[in-house]
Coordinates of C-alpha atoms in Angstrom, one line a residue:
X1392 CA 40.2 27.8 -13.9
X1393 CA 37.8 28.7 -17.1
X1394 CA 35.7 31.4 -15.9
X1395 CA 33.0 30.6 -18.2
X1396 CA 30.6 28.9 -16.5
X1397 CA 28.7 24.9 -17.0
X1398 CA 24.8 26.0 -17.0
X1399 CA 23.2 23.1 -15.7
X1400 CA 19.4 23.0 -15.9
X1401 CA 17.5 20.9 -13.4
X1402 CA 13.8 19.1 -14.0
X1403 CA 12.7 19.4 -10.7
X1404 CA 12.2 20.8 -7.5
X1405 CA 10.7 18.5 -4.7
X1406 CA 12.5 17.0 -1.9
X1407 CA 15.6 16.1 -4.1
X1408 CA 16.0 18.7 -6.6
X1409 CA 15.4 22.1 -4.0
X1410 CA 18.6 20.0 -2.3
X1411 CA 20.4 19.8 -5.4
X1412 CA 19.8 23.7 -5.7
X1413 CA 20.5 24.1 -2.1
X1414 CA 23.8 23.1 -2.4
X1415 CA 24.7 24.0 -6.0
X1416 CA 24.2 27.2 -4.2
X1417 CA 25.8 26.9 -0.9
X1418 CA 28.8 25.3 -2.1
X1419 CA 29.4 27.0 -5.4
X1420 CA 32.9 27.8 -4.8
X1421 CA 33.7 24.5 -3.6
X1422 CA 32.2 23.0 -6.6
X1423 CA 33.7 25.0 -9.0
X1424 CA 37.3 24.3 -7.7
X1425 CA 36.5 20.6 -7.7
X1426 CA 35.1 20.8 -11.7
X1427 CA 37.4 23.6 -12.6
X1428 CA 35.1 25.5 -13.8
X1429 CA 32.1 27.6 -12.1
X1430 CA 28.6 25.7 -12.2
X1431 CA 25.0 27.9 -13.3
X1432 CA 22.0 26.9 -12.2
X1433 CA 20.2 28.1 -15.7
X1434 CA 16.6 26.8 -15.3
X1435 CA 14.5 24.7 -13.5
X1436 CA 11.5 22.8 -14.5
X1437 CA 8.6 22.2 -12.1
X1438 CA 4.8 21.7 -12.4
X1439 CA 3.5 24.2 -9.7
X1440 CA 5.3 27.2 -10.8
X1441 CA 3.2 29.4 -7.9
X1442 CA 5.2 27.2 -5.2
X1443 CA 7.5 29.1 -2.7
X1444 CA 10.9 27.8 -3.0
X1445 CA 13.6 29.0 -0.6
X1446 CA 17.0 30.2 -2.1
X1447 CA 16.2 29.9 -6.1
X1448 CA 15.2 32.7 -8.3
X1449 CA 12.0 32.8 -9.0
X1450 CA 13.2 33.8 -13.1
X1451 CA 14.9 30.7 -13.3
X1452 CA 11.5 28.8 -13.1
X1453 CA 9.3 27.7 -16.0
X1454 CA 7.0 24.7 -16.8
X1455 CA 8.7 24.3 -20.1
X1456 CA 10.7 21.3 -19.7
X1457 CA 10.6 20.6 -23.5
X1458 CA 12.0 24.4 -23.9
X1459 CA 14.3 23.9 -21.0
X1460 CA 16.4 21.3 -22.7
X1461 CA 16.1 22.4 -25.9
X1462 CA 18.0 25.5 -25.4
X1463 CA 21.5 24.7 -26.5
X1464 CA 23.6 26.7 -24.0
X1465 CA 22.7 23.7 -21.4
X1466 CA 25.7 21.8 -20.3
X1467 CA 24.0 19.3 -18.3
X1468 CA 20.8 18.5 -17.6
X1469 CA 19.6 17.4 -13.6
X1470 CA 16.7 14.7 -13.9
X1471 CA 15.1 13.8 -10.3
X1472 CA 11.0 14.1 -11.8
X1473 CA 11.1 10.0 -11.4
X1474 CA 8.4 8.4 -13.4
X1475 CA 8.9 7.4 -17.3
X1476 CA 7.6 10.0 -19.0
X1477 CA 8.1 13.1 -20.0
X1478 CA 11.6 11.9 -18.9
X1479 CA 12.1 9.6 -21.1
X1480 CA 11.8 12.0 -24.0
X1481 CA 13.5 15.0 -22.0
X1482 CA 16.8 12.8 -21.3
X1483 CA 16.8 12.3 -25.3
X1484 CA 15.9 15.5 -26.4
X1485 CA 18.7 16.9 -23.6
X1486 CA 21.2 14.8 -25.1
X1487 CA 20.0 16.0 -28.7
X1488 CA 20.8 19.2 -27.8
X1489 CA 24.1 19.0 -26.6
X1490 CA 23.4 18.2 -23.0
X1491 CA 24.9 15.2 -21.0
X1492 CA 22.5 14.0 -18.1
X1493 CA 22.5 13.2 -14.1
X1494 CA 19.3 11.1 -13.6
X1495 CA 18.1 9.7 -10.3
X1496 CA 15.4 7.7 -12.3
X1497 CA 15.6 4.1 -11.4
X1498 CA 12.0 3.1 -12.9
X1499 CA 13.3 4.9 -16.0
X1500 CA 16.8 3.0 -16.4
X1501 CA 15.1 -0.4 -15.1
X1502 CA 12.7 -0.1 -17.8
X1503 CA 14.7 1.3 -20.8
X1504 CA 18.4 2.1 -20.1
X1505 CA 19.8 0.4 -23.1
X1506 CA 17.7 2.7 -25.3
X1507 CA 18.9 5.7 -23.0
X1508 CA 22.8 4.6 -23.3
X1509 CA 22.3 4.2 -27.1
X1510 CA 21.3 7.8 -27.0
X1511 CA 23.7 9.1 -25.0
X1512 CA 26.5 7.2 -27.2
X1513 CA 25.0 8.5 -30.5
X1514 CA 25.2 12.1 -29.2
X1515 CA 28.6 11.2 -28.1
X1516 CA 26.9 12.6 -24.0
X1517 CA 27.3 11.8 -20.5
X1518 CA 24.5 9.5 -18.9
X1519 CA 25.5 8.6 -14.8
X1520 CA 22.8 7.8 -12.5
X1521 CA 24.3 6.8 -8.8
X1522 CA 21.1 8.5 -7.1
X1523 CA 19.1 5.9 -8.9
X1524 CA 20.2 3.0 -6.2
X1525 CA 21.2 3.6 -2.8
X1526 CA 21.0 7.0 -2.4
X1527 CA 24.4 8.7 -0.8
X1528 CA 25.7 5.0 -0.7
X1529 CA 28.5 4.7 -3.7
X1530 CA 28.0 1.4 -5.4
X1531 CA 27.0 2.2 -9.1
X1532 CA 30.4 4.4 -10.2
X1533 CA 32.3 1.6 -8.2
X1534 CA 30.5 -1.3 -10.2
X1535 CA 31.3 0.4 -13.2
X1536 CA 34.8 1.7 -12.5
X1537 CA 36.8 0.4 -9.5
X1538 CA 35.5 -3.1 -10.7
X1539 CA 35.6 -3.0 -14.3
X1540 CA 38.6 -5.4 -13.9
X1541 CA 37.3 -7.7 -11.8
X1542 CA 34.7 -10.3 -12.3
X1543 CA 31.9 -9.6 -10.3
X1544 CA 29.4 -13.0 -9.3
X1545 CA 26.8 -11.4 -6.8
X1546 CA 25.1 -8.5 -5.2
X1547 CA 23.4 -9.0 -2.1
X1548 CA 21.6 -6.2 -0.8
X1549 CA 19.0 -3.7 1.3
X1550 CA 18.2 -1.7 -0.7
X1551 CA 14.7 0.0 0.2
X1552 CA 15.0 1.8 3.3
X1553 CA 10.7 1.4 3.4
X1554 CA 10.8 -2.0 4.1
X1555 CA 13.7 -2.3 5.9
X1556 CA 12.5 0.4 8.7
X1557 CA 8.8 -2.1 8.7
X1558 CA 10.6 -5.2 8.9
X1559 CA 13.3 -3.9 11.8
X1560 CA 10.4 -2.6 14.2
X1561 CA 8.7 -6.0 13.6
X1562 CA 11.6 -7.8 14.7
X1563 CA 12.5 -5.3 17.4
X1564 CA 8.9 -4.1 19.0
X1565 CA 6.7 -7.4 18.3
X1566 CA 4.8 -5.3 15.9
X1567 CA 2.5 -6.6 13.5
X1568 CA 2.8 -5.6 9.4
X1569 CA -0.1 -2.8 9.9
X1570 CA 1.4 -1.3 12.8
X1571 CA 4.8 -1.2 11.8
X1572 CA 3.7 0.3 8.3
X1573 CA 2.0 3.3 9.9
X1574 CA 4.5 4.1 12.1
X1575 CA 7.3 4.3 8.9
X1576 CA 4.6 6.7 7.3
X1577 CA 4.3 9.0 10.6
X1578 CA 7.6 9.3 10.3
X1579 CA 8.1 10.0 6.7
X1580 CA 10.0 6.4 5.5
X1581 CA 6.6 5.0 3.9
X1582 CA 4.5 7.6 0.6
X1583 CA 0.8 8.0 1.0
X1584 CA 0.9 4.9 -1.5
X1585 CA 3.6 2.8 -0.1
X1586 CA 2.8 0.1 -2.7
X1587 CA 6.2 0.8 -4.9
X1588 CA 8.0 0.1 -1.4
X1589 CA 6.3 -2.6 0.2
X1590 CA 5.4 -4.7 -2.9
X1591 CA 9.3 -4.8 -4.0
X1592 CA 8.8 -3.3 -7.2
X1593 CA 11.4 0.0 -5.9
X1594 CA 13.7 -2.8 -5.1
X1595 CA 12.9 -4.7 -8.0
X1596 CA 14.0 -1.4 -10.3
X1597 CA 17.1 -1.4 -8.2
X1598 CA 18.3 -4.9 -8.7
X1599 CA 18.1 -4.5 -12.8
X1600 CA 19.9 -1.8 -12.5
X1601 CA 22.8 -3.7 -10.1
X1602 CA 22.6 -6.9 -12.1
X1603 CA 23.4 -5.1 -15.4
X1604 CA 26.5 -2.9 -14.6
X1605 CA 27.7 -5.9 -12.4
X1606 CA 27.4 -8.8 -14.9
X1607 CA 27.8 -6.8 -18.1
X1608 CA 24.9 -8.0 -19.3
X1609 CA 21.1 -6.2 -20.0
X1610 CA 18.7 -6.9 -17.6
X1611 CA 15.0 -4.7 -17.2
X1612 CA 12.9 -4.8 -14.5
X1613 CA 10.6 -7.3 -16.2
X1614 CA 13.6 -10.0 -15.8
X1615 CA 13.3 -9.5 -12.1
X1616 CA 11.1 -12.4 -9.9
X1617 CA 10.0 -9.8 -7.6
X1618 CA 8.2 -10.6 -4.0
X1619 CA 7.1 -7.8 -1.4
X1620 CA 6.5 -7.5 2.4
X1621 CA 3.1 -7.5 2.8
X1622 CA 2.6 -11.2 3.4
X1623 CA 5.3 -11.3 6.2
X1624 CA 3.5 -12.2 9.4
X1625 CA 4.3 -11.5 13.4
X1626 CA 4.8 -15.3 13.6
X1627 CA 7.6 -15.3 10.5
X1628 CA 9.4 -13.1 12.1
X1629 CA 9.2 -14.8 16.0
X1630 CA 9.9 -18.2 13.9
X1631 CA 13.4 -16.5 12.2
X1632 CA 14.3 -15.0 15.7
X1633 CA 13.8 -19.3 17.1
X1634 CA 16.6 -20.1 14.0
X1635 CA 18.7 -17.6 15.0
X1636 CA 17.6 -15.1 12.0
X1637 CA 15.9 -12.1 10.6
X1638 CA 13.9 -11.2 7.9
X1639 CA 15.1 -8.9 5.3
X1640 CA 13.7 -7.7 1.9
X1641 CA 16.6 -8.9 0.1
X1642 CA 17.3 -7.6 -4.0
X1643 CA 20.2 -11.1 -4.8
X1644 CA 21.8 -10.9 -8.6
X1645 CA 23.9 -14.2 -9.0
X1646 CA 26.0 -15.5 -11.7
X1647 CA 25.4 -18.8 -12.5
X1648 CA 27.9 -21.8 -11.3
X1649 CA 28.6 -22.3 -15.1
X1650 CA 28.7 -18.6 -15.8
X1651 CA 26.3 -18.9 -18.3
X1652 CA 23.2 -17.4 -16.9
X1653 CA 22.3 -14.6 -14.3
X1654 CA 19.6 -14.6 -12.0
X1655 CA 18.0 -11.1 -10.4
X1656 CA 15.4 -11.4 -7.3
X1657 CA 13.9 -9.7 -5.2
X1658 CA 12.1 -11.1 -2.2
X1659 CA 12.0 -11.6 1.7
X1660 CA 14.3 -14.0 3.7
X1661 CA 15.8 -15.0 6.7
X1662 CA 19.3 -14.1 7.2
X1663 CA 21.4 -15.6 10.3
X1664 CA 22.0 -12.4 12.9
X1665 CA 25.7 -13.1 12.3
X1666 CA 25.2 -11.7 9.0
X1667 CA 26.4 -8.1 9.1
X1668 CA 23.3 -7.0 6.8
X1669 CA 20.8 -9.1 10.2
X1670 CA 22.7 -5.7 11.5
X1671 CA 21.5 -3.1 9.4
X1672 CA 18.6 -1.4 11.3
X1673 CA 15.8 1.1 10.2
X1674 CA 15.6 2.9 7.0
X1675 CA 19.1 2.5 6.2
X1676 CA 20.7 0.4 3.4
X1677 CA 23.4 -2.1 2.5
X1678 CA 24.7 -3.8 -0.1
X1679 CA 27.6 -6.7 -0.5
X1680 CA 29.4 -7.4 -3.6
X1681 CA 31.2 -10.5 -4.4
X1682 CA 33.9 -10.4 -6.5
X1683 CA 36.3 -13.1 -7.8
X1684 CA 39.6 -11.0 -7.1
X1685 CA 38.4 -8.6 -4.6
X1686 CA 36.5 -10.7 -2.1
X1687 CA 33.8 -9.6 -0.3
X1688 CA 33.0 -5.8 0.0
X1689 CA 30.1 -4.1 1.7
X1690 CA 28.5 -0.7 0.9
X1691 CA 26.6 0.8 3.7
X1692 CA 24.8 3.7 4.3
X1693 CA 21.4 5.9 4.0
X1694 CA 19.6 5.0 1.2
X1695 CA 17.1 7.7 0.6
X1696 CA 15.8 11.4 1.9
X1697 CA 16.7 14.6 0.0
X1698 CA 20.0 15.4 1.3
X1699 CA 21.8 11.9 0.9
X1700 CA 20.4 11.3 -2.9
X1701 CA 21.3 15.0 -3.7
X1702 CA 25.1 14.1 -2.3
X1703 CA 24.7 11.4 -5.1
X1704 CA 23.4 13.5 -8.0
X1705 CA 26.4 16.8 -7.4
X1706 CA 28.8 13.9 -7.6
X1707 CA 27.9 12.8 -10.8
X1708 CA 27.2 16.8 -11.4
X1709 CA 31.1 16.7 -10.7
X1710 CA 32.2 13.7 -12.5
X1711 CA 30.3 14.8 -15.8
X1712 CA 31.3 18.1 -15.6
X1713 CA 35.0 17.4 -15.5
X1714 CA 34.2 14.9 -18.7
X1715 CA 32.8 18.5 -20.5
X1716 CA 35.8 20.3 -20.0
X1717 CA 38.1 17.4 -21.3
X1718 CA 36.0 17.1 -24.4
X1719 CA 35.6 13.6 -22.8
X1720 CA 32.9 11.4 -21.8
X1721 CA 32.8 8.3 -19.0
X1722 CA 31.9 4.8 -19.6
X1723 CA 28.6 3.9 -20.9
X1724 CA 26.4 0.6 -21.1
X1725 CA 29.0 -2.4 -20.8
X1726 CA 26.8 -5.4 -22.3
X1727 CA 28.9 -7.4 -24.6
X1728 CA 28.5 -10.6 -22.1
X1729 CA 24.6 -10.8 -23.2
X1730 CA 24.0 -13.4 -21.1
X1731 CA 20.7 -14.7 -20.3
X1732 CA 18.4 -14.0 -17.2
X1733 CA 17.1 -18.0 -16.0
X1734 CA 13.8 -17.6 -14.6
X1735 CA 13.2 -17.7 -10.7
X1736 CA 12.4 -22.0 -11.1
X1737 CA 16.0 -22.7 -11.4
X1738 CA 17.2 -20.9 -8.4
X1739 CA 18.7 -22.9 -5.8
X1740 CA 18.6 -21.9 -2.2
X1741 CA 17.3 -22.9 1.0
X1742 CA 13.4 -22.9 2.6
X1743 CA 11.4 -22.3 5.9
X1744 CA 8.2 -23.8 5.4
X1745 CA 5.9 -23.5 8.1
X1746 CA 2.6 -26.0 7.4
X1747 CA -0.6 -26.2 9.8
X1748 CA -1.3 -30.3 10.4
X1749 CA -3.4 -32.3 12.0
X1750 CA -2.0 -33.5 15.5
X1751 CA -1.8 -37.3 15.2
X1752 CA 0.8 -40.0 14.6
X1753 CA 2.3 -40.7 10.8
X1754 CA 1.6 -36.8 10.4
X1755 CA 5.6 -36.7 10.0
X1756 CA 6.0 -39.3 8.0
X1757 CA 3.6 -38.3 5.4
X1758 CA 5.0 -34.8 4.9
X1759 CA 8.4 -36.3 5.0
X1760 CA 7.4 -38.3 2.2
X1761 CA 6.7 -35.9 -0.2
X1762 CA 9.7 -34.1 -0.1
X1763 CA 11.6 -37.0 -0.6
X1764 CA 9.7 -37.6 -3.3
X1765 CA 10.1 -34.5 -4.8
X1766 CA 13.9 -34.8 -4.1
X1767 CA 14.1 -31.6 -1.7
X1768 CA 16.3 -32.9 1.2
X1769 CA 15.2 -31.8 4.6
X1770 CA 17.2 -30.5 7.4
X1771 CA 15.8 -29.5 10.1
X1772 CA 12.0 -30.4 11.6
X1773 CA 10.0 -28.8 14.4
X1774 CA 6.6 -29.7 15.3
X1775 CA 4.0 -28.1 18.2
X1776 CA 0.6 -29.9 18.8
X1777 CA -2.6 -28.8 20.7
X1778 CA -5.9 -30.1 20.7
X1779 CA -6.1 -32.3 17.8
X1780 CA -4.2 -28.9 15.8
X1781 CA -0.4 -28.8 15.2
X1782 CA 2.3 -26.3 13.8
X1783 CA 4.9 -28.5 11.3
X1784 CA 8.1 -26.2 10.8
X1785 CA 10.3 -27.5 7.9
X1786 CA 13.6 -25.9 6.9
X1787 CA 15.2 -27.5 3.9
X1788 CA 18.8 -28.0 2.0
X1789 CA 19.5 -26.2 -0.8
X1790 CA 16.3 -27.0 -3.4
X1791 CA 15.1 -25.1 -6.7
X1792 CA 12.4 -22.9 -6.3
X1793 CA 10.6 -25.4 -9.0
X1794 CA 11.0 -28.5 -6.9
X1795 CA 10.0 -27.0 -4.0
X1796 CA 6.7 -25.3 -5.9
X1797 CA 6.2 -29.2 -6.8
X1798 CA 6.6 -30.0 -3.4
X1799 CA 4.0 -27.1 -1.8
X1800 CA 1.6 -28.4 -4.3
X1801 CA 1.6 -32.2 -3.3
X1802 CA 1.3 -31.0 0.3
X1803 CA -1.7 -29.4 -0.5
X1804 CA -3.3 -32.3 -1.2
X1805 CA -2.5 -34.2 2.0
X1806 CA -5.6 -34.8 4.1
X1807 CA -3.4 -34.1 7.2
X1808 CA -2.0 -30.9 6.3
X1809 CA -4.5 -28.1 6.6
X1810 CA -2.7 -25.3 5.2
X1811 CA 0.8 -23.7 4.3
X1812 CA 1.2 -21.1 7.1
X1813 CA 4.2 -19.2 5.2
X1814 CA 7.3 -20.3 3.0
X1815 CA 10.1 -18.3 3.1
X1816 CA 14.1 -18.4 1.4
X1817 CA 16.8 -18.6 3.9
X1818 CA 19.4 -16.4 2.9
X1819 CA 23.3 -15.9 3.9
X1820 CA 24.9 -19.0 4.6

């Protein structure tokens, strides 16, 4: 074993980085069997330098991340600040000056990976991110490695733990949206500002992320029809629980049918309960990846909290480290398939459409009409009347989002229909 030690300098110190520290700490001597070699924690970079933090030198702390990075004797540099800058320009002035980097920044690779992989390559340095989706849940390293021989056609996932804990106590306790929201931030699952969570734009991050590694192709958030939970009523979830569902907040990356296009999404649905992700309860997360060799494989686990994320960033601390003792570095951006991200319009999958009608014969017959005008074929139908007011459930076959958009709008304009109560995908069949 070298006895020289890695000095690994970390930008900072909240609920994720004082566990990194923890257990760069706590397990040193296990980690430095595993890297072969010892690990230093040589700086780290907060904002509140007056903060108590339990179990790391107080001389190791500064408010000089710029400095911090800069200082050549850094191995490899820890990024968990989130956000795009300063860590944007700290990741590339790290890798500038000799430092490979473990980020946890999904907003950050969503947004501008490509230029962050371009960097790394020029400096001939490590960039490997598996806290950035998932949290303790493996599913980057074996997208990019245990696959890389495989060809990979869709991700299905949960992959906020937020929504999935609001969602799970609506469908388990009768809750409403509000209620079930403020009991996820009692407990800690929802920020002061859940808005990132609950509007799918954490999710959205995520599923760029996903949809890249997996189809070899570039994809930013931007290229990702996003959705969030906030519309999701009571009655949407009793009306799934009738057709034998759930409703998840789902991030779906498909390969086109020609395998000419990739899709990324983000957005409730209704999944049947025989579904193993119906199963997946609370704050936890889980992910299925369909490959043409391989089959069907499912990634489960917690998704988010300090200790499970920090499990994610010391194995990358690992992997990385072994790289710098090999004179070595892993694999970087795979896009050579630079295939094209089709807008949300031309996805195809199935709709629960719940309209408010006026409770009087030919009602059925109208509305039936215009889908078949519109060439959306309809499945199933389930209508409720009560004084001179009616409830018109329609759940469709397989339709574009476009022609069903066309459909909604021609609806609208029926004298008989007074509103559309909710629209939702069905997911999972």
């Amino acid at each position: 074993m070298r006895t020289r030690p890695l000095k690994v300098a970390l930008l900072g110190c909240g609920v994720v980085g004082s566990e990194v520290a923890r257990i760069m700490t706590t397990h040193a001597d296990d980690l430095a069997a595993r890297i072969g070699a010892p690990v230093e924690l040589a700086g780290v970079a907060v904002r509140r330098p007056s903060k108590v933090r339990e179990g790391i030198d107080p001389a190791l702390i500064t408010t000089d991340a710029t400095a911090l990075v800069k200082r050549g004797d850094i191995d490899v540099v820890i990024e968990v600040i989130g956000g795009i800058e300063p860590a944007r320009t700290l990741i590339t002035t790290a890798f500038e000056h000799g430092a490979s980097v473990v980020s946890a920044n999904k907003a950050l690779l969503a947004e501008d990976g490509a230029a962050l992989h371009a960097a790394a390559e020029r400096h001939g340095r490590d960039l490997y991110y598996e806290a950035a989706v998932a949290g303790a849940i493996p599913l980057v390293r074996p997208l990019r490695e245990s696959l890389a021989g495989d060809k990979v056609n869709r991700v299905l996932g949960i992959v906020n733990g937020t929504t999935n804990f609001i969602l799970d106590k609506m469908d388990t306790s009768g809750a409403g949206y509000s209620e079930a929201l403020d009991e996820a931030t009692a407990l800690g699952y929802a920020e002061a500002d859940p808005t990132a969570d609950v509007e799918g734009f954490d999710a959205a991050a995520k599923a760029a992320i996903l949809a890249g590694i997996a189809f070899h192709t570039r994809v930013r958030i931007g290229d990702v029809h996003r959705e969030g939970i906030t519309e999701v009523t009571a009655a949407d979830i009793a009306s799934a629980r009738r057709m034998g569902c759930t409703v998840k907040l789902l991030a779906i990356c498909e390969r086109a049918a020609d395998g000419q296009s990739v899709t990324a999404r983000v957005h409730p649905a209704m999944i049947p309960l025989s579904h193993p992700l119906a199963s997946v309860r609370e704050a936890y997360n889980a992910v299925f990846v369909e490959a043409e060799a391989a089959g069907q494989l499912m990634f489960y686990g917690p998704g988010a909290g300090g200790s499970p994320t920090a499990s994610a960033v010391l194995g990358d601390l690992v992997a990385v480290c072994r790289n710098k003792l090999n004179e070595a570095t892993g694999p970087g951006e795979s896009a050579y398939t630079r295939l094209p991200v089709s807008p949300m319009g031309d996805v195809v999958t199935r709709y629960h459409i719940s309209l408010d009608v006026a409770d009087k014969p030919g009602v059925l017959a109208q509305v039936a009409t215009v889908f078949a005008e519109k060439g959306v074929s309809i499945d199933t139908v389930r209508q409720q009347g009560k004084d001179g007011e009616a409830s018109l459930v329609v759940v469709t076959h397989r339709a574009s989002d476009a022609a069903l958009s066309a459909t909604v709008e021609a609806l609208r304009k029926l004298d008989t229909v007074r509103g559309v109560a909710s629209i939702m995908r069905v997911e999972g069949e």
